[in-house]
Every structure is written in C-alpha cells, then in structure tokens.
Backbone as numpy.savetxt, mean C-alpha at the origin, in Angstrom:
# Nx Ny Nz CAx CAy CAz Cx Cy Cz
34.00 -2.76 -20.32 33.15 -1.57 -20.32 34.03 -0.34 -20.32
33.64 0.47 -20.87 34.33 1.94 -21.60 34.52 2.88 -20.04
35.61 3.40 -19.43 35.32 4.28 -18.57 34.92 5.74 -18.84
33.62 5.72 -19.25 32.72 6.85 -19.49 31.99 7.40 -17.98
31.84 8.47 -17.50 31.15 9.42 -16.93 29.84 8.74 -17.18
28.82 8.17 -16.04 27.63 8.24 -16.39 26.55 8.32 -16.05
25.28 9.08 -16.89 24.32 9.89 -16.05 23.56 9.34 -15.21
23.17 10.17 -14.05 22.17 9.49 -13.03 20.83 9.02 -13.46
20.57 9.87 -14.62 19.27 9.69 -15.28 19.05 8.80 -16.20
20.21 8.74 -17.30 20.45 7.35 -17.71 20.00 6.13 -16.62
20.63 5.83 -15.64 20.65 4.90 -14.80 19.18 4.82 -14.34
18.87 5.63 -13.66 17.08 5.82 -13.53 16.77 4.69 -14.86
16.59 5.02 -16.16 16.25 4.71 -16.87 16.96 2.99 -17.13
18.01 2.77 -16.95 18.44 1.17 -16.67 17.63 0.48 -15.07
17.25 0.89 -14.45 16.67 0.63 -13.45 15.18 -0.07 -13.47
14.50 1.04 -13.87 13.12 0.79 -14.67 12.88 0.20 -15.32
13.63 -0.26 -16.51 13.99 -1.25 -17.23 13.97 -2.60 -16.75
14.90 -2.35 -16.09 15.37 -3.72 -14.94 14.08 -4.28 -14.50
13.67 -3.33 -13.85 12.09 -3.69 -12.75 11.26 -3.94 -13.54
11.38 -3.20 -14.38 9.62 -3.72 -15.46 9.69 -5.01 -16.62
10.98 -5.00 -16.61 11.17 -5.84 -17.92 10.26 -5.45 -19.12
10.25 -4.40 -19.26 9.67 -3.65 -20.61 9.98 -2.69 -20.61
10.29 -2.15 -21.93 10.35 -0.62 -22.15 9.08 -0.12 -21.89
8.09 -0.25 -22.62 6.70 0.19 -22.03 6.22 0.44 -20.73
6.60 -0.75 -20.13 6.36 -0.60 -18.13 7.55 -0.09 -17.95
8.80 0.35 -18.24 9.51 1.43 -17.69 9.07 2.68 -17.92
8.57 2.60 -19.26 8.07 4.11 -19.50 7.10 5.17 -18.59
6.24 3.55 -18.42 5.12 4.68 -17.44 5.79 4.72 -16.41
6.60 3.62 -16.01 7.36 4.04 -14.09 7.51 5.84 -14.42
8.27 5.82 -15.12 9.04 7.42 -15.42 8.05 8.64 -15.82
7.27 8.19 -16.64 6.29 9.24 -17.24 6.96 9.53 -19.02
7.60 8.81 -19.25 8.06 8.88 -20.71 8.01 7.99 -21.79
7.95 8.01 -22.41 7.33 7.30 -24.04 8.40 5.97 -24.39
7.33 4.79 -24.99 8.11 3.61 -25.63 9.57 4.46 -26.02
9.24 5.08 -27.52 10.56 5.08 -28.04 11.76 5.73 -27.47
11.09 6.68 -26.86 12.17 7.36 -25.46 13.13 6.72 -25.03
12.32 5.33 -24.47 13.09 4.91 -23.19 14.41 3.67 -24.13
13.69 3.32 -25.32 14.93 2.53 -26.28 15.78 3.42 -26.68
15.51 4.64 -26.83 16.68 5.26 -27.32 17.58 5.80 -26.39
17.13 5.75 -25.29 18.06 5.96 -23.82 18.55 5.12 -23.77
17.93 3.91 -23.98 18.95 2.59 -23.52 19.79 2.37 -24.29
19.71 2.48 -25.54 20.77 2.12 -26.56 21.96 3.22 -26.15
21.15 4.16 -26.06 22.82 5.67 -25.84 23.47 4.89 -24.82
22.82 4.27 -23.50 23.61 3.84 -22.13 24.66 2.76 -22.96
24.18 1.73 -23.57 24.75 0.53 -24.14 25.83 1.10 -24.64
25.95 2.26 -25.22 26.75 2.23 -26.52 28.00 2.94 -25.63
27.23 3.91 -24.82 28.15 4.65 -23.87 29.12 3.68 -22.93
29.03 2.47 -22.73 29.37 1.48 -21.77 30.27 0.34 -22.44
29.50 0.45 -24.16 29.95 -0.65 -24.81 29.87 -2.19 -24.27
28.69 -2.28 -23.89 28.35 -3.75 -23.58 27.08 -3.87 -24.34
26.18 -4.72 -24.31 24.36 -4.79 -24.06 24.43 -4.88 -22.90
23.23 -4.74 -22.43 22.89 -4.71 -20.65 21.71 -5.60 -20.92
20.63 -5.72 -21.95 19.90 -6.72 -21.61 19.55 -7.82 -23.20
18.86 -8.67 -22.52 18.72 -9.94 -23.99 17.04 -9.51 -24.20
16.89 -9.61 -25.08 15.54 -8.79 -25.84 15.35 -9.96 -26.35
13.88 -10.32 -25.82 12.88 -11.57 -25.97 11.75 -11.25 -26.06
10.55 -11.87 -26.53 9.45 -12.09 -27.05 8.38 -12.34 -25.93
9.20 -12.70 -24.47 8.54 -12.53 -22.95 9.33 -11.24 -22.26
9.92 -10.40 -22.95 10.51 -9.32 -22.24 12.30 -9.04 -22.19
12.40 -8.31 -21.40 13.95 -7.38 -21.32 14.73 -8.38 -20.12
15.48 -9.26 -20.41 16.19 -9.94 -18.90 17.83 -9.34 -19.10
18.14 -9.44 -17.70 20.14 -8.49 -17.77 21.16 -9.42 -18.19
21.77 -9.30 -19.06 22.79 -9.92 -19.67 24.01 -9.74 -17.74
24.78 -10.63 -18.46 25.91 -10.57 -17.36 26.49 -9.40 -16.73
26.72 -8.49 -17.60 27.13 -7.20 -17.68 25.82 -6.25 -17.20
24.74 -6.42 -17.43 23.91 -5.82 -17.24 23.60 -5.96 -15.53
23.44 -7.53 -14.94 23.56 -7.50 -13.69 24.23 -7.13 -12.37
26.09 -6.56 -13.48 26.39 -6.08 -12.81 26.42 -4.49 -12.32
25.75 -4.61 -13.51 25.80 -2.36 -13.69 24.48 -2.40 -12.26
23.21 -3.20 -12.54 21.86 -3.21 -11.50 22.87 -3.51 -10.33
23.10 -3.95 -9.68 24.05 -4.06 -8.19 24.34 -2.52 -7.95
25.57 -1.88 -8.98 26.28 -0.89 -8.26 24.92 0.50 -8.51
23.85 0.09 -9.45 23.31 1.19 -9.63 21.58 1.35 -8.97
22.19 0.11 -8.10 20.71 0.57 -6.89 21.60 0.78 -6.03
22.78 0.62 -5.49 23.93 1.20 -4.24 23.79 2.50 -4.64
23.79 3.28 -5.89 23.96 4.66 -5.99 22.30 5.07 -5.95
20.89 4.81 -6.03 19.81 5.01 -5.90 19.68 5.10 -4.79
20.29 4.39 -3.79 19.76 3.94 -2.54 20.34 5.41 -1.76
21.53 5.58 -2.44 22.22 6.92 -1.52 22.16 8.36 -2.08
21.10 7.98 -3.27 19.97 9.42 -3.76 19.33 9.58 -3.07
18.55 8.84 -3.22 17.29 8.79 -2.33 17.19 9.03 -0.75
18.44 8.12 -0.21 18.56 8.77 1.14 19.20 10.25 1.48
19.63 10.95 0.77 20.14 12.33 0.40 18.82 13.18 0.75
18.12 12.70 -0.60 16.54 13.68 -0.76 16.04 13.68 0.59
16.13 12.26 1.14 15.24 12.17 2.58 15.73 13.08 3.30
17.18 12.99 3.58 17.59 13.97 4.31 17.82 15.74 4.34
17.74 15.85 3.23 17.39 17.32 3.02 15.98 17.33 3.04
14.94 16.64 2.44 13.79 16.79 2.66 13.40 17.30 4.07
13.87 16.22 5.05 13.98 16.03 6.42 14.51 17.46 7.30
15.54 17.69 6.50 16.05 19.47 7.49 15.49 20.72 6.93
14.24 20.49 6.27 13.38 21.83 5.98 12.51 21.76 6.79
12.58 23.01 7.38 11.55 23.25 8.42 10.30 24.29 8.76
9.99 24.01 7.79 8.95 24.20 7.25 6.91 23.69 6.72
6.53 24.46 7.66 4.66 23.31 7.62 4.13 23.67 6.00
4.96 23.39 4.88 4.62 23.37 3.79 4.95 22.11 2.66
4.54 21.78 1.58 5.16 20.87 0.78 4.05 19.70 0.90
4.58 18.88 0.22 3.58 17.66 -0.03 4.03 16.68 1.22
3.13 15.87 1.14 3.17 14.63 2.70 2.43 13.72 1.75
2.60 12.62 1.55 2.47 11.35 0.94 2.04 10.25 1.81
0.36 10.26 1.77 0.28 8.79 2.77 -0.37 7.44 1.74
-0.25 6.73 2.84 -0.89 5.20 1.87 -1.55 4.96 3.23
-2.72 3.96 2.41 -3.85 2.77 3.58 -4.34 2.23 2.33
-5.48 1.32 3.61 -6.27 0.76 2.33 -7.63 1.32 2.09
-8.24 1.06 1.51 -9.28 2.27 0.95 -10.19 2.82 1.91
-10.92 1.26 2.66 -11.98 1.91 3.78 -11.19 2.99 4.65
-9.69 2.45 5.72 -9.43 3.35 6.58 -8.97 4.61 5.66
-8.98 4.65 5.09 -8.75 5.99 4.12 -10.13 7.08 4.37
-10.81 6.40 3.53 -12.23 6.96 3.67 -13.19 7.23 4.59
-12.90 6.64 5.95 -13.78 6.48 6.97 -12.46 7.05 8.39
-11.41 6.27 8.34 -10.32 7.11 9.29 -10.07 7.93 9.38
-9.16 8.04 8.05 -8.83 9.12 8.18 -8.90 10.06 7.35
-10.27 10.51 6.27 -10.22 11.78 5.93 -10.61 12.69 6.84
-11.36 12.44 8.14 -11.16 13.57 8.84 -10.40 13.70 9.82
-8.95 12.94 9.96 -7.82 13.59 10.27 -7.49 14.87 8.97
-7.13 14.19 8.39 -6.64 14.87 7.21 -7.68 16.35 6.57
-8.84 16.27 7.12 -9.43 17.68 6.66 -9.17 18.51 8.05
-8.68 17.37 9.21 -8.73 18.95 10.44 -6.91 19.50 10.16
-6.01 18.58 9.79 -4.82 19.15 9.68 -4.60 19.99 8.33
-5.50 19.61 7.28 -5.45 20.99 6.38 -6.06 22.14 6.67
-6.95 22.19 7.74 -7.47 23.09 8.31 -5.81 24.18 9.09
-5.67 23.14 9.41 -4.57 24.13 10.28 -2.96 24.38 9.90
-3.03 23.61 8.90 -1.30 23.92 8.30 -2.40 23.79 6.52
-3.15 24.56 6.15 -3.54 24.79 4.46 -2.29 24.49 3.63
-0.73 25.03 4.08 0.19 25.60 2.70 0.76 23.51 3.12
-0.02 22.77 3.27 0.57 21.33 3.30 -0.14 20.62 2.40
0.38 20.26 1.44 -0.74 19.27 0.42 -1.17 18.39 0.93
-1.51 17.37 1.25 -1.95 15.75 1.52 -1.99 15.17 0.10
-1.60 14.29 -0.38 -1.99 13.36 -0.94 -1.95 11.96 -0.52
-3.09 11.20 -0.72 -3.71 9.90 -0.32 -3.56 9.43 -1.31
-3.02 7.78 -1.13 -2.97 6.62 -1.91 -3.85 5.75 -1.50
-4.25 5.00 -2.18 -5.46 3.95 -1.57 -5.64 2.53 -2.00
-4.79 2.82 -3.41 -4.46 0.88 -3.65 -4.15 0.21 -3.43
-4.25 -1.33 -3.73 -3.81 -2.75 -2.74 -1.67 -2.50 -2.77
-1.19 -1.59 -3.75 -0.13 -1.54 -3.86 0.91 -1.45 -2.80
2.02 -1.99 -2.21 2.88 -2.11 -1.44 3.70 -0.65 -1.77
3.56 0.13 -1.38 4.73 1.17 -1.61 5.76 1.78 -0.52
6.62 1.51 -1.38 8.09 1.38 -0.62 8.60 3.02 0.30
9.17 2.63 1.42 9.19 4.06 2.05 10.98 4.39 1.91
11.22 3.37 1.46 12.89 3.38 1.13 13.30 4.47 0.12
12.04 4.18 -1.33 12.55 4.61 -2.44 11.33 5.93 -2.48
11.12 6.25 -1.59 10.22 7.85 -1.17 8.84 7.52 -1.97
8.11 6.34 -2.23 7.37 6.47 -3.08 5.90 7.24 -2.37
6.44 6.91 -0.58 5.22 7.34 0.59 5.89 7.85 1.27
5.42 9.28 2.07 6.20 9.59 2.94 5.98 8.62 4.31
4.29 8.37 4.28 3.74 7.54 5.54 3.10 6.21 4.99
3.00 4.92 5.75 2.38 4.09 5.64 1.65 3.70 6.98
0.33 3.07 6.56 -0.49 2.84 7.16 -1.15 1.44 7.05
-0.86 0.52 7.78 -1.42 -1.01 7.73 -1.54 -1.78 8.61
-1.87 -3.16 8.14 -2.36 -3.78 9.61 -0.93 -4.57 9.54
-0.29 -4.94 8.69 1.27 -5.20 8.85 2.00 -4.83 9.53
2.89 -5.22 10.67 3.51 -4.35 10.92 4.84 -4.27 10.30
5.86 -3.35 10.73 7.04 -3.16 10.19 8.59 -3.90 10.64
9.13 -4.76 9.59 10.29 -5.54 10.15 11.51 -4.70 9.54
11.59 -3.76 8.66 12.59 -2.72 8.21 13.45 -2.01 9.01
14.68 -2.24 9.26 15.43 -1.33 10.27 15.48 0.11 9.81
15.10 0.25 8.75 15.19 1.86 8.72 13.65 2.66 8.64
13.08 1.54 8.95 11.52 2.37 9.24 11.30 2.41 10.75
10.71 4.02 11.01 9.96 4.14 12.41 8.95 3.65 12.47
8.51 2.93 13.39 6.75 2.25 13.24 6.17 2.30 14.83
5.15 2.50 14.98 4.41 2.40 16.02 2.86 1.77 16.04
2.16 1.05 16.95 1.03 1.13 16.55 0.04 1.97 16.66
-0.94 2.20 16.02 -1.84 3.65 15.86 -3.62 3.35 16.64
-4.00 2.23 16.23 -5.27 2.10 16.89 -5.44 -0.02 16.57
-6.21 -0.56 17.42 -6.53 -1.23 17.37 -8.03 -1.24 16.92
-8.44 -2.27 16.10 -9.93 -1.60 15.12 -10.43 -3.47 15.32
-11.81 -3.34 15.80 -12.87 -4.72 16.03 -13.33 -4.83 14.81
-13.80 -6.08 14.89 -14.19 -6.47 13.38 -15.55 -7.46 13.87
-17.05 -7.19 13.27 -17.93 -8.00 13.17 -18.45 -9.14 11.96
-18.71 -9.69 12.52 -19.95 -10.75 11.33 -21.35 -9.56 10.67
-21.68 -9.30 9.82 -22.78 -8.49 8.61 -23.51 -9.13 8.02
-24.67 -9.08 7.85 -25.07 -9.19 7.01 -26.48 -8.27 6.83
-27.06 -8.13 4.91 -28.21 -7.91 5.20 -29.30 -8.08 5.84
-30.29 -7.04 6.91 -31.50 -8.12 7.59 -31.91 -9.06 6.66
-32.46 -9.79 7.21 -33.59 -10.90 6.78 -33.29 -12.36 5.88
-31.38 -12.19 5.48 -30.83 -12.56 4.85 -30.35 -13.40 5.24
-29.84 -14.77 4.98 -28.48 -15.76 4.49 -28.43 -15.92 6.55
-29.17 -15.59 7.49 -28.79 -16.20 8.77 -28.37 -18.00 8.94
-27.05 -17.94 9.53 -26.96 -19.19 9.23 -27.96 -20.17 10.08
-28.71 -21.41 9.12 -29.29 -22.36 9.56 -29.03 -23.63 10.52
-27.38 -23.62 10.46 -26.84 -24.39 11.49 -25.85 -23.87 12.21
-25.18 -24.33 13.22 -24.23 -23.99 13.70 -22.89 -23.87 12.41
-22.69 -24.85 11.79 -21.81 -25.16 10.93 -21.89 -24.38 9.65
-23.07 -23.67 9.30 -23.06 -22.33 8.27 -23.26 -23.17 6.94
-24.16 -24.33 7.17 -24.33 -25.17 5.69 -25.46 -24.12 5.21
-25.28 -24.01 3.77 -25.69 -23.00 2.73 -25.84 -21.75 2.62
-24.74 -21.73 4.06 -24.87 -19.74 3.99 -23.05 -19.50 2.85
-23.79 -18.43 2.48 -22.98 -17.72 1.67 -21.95 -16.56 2.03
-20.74 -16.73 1.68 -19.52 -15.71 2.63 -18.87 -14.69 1.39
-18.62 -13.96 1.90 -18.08 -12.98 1.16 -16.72 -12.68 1.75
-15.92 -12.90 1.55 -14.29 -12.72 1.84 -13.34 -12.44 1.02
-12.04 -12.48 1.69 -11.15 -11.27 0.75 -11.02 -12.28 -0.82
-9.81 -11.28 -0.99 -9.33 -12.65 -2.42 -8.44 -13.66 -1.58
-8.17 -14.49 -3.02 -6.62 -15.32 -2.65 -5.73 -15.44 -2.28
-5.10 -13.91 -2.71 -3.83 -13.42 -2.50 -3.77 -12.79 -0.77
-5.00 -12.57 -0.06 -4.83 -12.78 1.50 -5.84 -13.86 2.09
-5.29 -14.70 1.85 -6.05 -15.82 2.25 -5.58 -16.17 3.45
-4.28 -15.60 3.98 -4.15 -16.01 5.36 -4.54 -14.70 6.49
-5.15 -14.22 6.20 -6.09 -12.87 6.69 -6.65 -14.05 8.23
-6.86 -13.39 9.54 -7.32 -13.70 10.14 -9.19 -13.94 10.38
-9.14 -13.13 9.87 -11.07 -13.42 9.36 -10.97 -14.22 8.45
-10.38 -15.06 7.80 -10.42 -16.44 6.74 -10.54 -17.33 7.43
-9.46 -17.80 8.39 -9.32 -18.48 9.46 -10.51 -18.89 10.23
-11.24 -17.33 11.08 -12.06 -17.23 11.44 -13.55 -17.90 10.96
-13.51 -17.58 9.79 -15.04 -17.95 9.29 -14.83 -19.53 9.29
-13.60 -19.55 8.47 -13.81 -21.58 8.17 -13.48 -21.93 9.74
-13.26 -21.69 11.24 -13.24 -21.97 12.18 -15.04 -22.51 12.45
-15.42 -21.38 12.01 -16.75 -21.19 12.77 -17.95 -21.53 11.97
-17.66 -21.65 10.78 -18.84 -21.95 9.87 -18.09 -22.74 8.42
-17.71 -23.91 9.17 -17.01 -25.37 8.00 -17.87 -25.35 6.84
-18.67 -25.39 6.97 -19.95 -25.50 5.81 -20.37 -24.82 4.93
-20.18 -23.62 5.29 -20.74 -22.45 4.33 -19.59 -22.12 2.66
-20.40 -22.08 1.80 -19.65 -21.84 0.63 -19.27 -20.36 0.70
-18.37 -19.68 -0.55 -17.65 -18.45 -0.94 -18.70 -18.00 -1.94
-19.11 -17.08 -2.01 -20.35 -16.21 -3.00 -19.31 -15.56 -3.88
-18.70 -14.75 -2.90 -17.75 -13.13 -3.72 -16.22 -13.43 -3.15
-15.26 -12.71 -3.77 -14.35 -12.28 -3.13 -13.75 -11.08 -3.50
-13.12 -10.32 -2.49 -12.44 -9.35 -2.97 -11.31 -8.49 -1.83
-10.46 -7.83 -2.64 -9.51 -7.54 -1.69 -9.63 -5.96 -1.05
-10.43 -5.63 -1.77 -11.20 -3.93 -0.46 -12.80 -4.25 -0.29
-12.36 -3.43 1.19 -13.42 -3.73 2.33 -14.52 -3.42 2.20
-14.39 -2.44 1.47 -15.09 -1.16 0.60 -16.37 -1.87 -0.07
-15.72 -2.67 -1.03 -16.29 -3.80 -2.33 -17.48 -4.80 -1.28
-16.58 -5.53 -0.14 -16.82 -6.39 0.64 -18.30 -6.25 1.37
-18.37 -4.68 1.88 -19.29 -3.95 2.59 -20.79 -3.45 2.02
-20.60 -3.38 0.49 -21.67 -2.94 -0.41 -22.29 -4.36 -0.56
-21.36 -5.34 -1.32 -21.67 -6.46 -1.54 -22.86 -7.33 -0.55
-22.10 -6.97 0.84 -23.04 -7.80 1.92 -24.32 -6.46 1.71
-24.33 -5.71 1.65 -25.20 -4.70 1.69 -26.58 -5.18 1.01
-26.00 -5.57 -0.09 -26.61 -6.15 -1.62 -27.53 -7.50 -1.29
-26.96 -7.88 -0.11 -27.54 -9.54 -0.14 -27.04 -10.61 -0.51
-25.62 -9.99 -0.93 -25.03 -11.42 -1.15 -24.47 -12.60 -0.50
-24.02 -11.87 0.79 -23.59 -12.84 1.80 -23.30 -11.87 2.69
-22.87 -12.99 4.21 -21.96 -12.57 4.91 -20.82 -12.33 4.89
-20.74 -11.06 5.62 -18.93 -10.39 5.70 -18.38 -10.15 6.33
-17.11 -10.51 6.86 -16.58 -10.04 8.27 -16.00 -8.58 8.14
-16.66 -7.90 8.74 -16.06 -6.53 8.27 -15.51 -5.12 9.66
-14.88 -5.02 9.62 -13.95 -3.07 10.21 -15.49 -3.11 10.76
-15.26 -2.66 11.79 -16.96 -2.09 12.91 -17.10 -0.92 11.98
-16.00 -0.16 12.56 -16.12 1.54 11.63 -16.85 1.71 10.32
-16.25 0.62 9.55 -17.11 0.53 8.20 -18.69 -0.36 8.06
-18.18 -0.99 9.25 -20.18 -1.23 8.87 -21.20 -0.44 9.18
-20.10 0.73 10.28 -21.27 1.31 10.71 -21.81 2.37 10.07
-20.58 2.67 9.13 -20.81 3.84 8.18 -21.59 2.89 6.99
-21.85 1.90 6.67 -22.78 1.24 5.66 -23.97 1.31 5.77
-25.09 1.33 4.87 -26.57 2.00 5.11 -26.44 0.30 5.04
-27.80 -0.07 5.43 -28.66 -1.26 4.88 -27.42 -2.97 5.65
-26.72 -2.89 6.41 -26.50 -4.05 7.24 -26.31 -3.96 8.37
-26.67 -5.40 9.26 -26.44 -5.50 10.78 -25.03 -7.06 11.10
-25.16 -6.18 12.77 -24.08 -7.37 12.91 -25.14 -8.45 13.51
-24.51 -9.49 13.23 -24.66 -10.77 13.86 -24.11 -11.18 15.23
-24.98 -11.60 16.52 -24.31 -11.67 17.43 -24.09 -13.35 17.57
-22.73 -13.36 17.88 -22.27 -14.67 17.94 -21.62 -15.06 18.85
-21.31 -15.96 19.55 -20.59 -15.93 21.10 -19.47 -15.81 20.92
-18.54 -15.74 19.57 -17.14 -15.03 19.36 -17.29 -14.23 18.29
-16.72 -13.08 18.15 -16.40 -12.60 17.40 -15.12 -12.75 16.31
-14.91 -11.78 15.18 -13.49 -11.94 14.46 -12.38 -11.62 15.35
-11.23 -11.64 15.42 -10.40 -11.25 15.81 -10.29 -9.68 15.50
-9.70 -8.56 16.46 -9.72 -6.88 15.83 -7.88 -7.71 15.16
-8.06 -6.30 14.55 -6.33 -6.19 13.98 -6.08 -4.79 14.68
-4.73 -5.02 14.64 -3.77 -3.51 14.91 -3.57 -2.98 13.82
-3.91 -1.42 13.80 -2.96 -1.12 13.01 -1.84 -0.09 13.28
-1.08 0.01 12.22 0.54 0.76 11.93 0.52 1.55 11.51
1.77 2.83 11.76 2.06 3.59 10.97 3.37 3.65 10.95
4.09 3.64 9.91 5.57 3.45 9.53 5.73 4.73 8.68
7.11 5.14 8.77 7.44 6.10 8.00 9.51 6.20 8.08
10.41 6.50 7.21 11.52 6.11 6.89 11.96 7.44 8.56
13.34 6.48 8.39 13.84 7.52 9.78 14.21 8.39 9.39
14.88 8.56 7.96 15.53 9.78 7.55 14.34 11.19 7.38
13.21 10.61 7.61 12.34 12.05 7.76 11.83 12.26 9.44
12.31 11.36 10.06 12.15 11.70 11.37 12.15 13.50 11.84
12.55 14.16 11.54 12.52 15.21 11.63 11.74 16.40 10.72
10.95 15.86 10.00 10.41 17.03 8.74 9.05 17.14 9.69
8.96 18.36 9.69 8.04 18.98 10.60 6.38 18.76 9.73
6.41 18.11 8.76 4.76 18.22 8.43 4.45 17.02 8.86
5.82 15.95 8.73 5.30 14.29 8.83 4.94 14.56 10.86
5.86 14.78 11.45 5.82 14.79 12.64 4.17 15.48 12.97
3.62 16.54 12.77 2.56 17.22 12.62 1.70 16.66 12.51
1.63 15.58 11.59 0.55 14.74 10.52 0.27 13.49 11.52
1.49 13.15 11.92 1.55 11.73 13.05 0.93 12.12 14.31
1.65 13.50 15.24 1.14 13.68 16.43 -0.46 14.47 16.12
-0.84 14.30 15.22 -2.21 14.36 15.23 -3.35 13.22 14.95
-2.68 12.30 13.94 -3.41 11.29 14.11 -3.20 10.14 15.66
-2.30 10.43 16.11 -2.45 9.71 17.38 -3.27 10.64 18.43
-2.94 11.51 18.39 -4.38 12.40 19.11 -5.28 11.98 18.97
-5.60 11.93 17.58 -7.16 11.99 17.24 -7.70 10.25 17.38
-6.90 9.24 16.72 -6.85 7.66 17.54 -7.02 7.41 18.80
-6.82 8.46 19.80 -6.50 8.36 21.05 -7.27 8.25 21.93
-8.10 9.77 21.42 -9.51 10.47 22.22 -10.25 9.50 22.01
-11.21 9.59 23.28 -12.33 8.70 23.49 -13.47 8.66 22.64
C-alpha cells in the first residue's frame, strides 16, 4: 500500500461500506448517492493501491487488505468520535440538540411530558426522539441518551435505573376470558420472535399452556390497539393500558412480572449541561409520587 495521506472522510466512506456491504446501504448511512459512494471508493483504492473489497452478486466483502485498513480505521473513528464527545461535553451551555431513544409506548406516554416541561424551561434545547426497535449505539454518538428495559454492560456507559413499570393481563370486555385455568382457546397477542425471551412470554406459556398466538408484534403500541380490537389477550405497561380507550385488566392471582427500566448515556458527556438537565429531571419527575 502507497504511503499516501488519507482522508478522514474517505474512511467514513470505507467504513459504511464495510457495515452495509453495499454501496447503496452506505449511501443512505451517509446521506449520499449510489454513484458517489463508488467513485469515492475507487479514488480510496487507487489512492492506497490495493482493492479493499471483492464485488459480488450478494454484496461488498473486505479483501485482505481491506480488513486490515477496517481495524486501524475504526481505532481512528473511535478516537473521533470520542473527541466530539468531549468537546461536545465542555460546552456549557443549555442549548444544542440532546438525542434520546425508547421504545415507542414509553416515548409517547413517559416521556413526552418530561420532555414538553424541559422545553418549557431550557426552549434554546432541541429534543429529538427516536422511537424504533433500532439498537443505537452511544459509542458512535448516534444517541446522546438511551432508554430501556436492558440494562447496561458497557464500561464506558453511565447507567442507572430510572423507574420500575407493572405490567397487566388486557383484554377487551366481554372478550376471549379464559375458559380454563390452562387458557385452552383463548387467543394471545405477544411480542415477535426476535424477543421471545421477554419475560411476559415466559409468563403467559407459564400460566396459560393452552392458549394459541392470534398476533404478534414488537411495539406495545401495535400490541395495545390490537387487544383493544378484540383480538386477544395482552400483557401490557399498566401506563399504557391505562392510557388505551376500550380495555380492562384481568385479575389473576399473579400477575406479569414489572421490568426496570434504564437510562444510559456515554461518560464522555457526563458533563454537558443539557444531558445532565434532561436526566435530573426525568428522575424527578420518575420519582414524585
């Protein structure tokens, strides 16, 4: 490989690459166009004098050379990114954007009115809310805050827990009450596949062996209308059933298990005065009776 000078942005662009195994899914990572991102890559190639990847008919995989450029060029991402954090971090200042994630219900029912009393009182602070099933990383700044029932095993994330939240059995009146103890021909509504080890999964096939799957889905949101609808029972967030028109709980001599939840956020912003602001208010407001 040629000892050429080479750009950070280039590399961005070998990165994306990397991760998406498409020019296309790199493109949108970035916000820039198919042919864009080939003609970046070829300049990197040519600039380096290697290929960096084998171009197939299932996608972009890293040639030898290519795997080694991805090693040294997430070591140099990793110590961008922690840079930004840290200057981000020593402005002190109740202005700028704040980046949170959850999942949709506690979004919608938690905490938008945290989030409308702290724009109330710091306005020059944007909020933006994320709300998809998406994992986003607090390493690579994609969130300033995260919010889940996960908690955090990352040594460079701060985490605490934020509220503990009960969870009932739903359903529409008049509907799907189970006929036996064992829940033969009642109908359940639960997450997808992909959390199938969810403690309310557990729960239901504990308590009702018998009963078949109607729906599934992975927001609570979906889950909550659905039982609304008549389709089945749902184990659902108290908070959100109670904000649901048209279902009741079921009293049962156990309930679901509650979950905890988290809030994580990278240490290198430990100090930026909107995140701190944003946190010691939602634990306030979690707090009060």
């Amino acid at each position: 490989m040629s000892a050429v000078p080479l750009d950070w942005s280039d590399l961005r662009v070998f990165l994306a690459i990397a991760r998406a195994g498409s020019l296309g899914g790199a493109g949108r990572r970035l916000g820039q166009s198919q042919p864009t991102m080939g003609r970046r890559l070829r300049a990197l190639e040519e600039a380096v004098g290697t290929k960096l990847f084998q171009r197939s008919s299932s996608g972009f995989s890293l040639t030898d050379e290519g795997a080694i450029m991805l090693r040294h060029a997430e070591v140099m991402e990793a110590e961008a990114l922690s840079l930004a954090r840290e200057l981000t971090g020593s402005d002190g200042s109740l202005e700028g954007v704040l980046r949170l994630t959850c999942s949709d219900w506690f979004g919608r029912i938690m905490l938008t009115p945290v989030m409308a009393e702290f724009q109330r009182l710091n306005p020059a602070v944007v909020l933006e809310l994320l709300t998809d099933a998406r994992v986003y990383s607090l390493a690579r700044r994609e969130a300033d805050l995260v919010i889940r029932i996960a908690g955090f095993d990352e040594p460079e994330v701060i985490a605490r827990r934020l509220v503990t939240v009960d969870y009932g059995l739903y359903a529409k009146p008049g509907t799907w009450l189970p006929a036996a103890d064992d829940g033969a021909g009642c109908p359940l509504i639960v997450m997808d596949t992909g959390f199938g080890d969810m403690p309310d999964v557990a729960w239901l096939g504990r308590t009702f062996p018998k009963a078949h799957i109607a729906a599934r889905s992975n927001s609570r949101d979906v889950q909550a209308q659905l039982c609304a609808q008549g389709v089945g029972l749902a184990v659902l967030p108290v908070p959100l059933a109670e904000a649901t028109a048209g279902i009741e709980k079921l009293e049962l001599e156990t309930d679901p298990p509650s979950r905890d939840t988290w809030l994580g956020f990278h240490r290198d912003l430990r100090h930026l005065p909107r995140l701190r602001a944003f946190v010691d208010l939602m634990v306030e407001s979690f707090s009060s009776p």
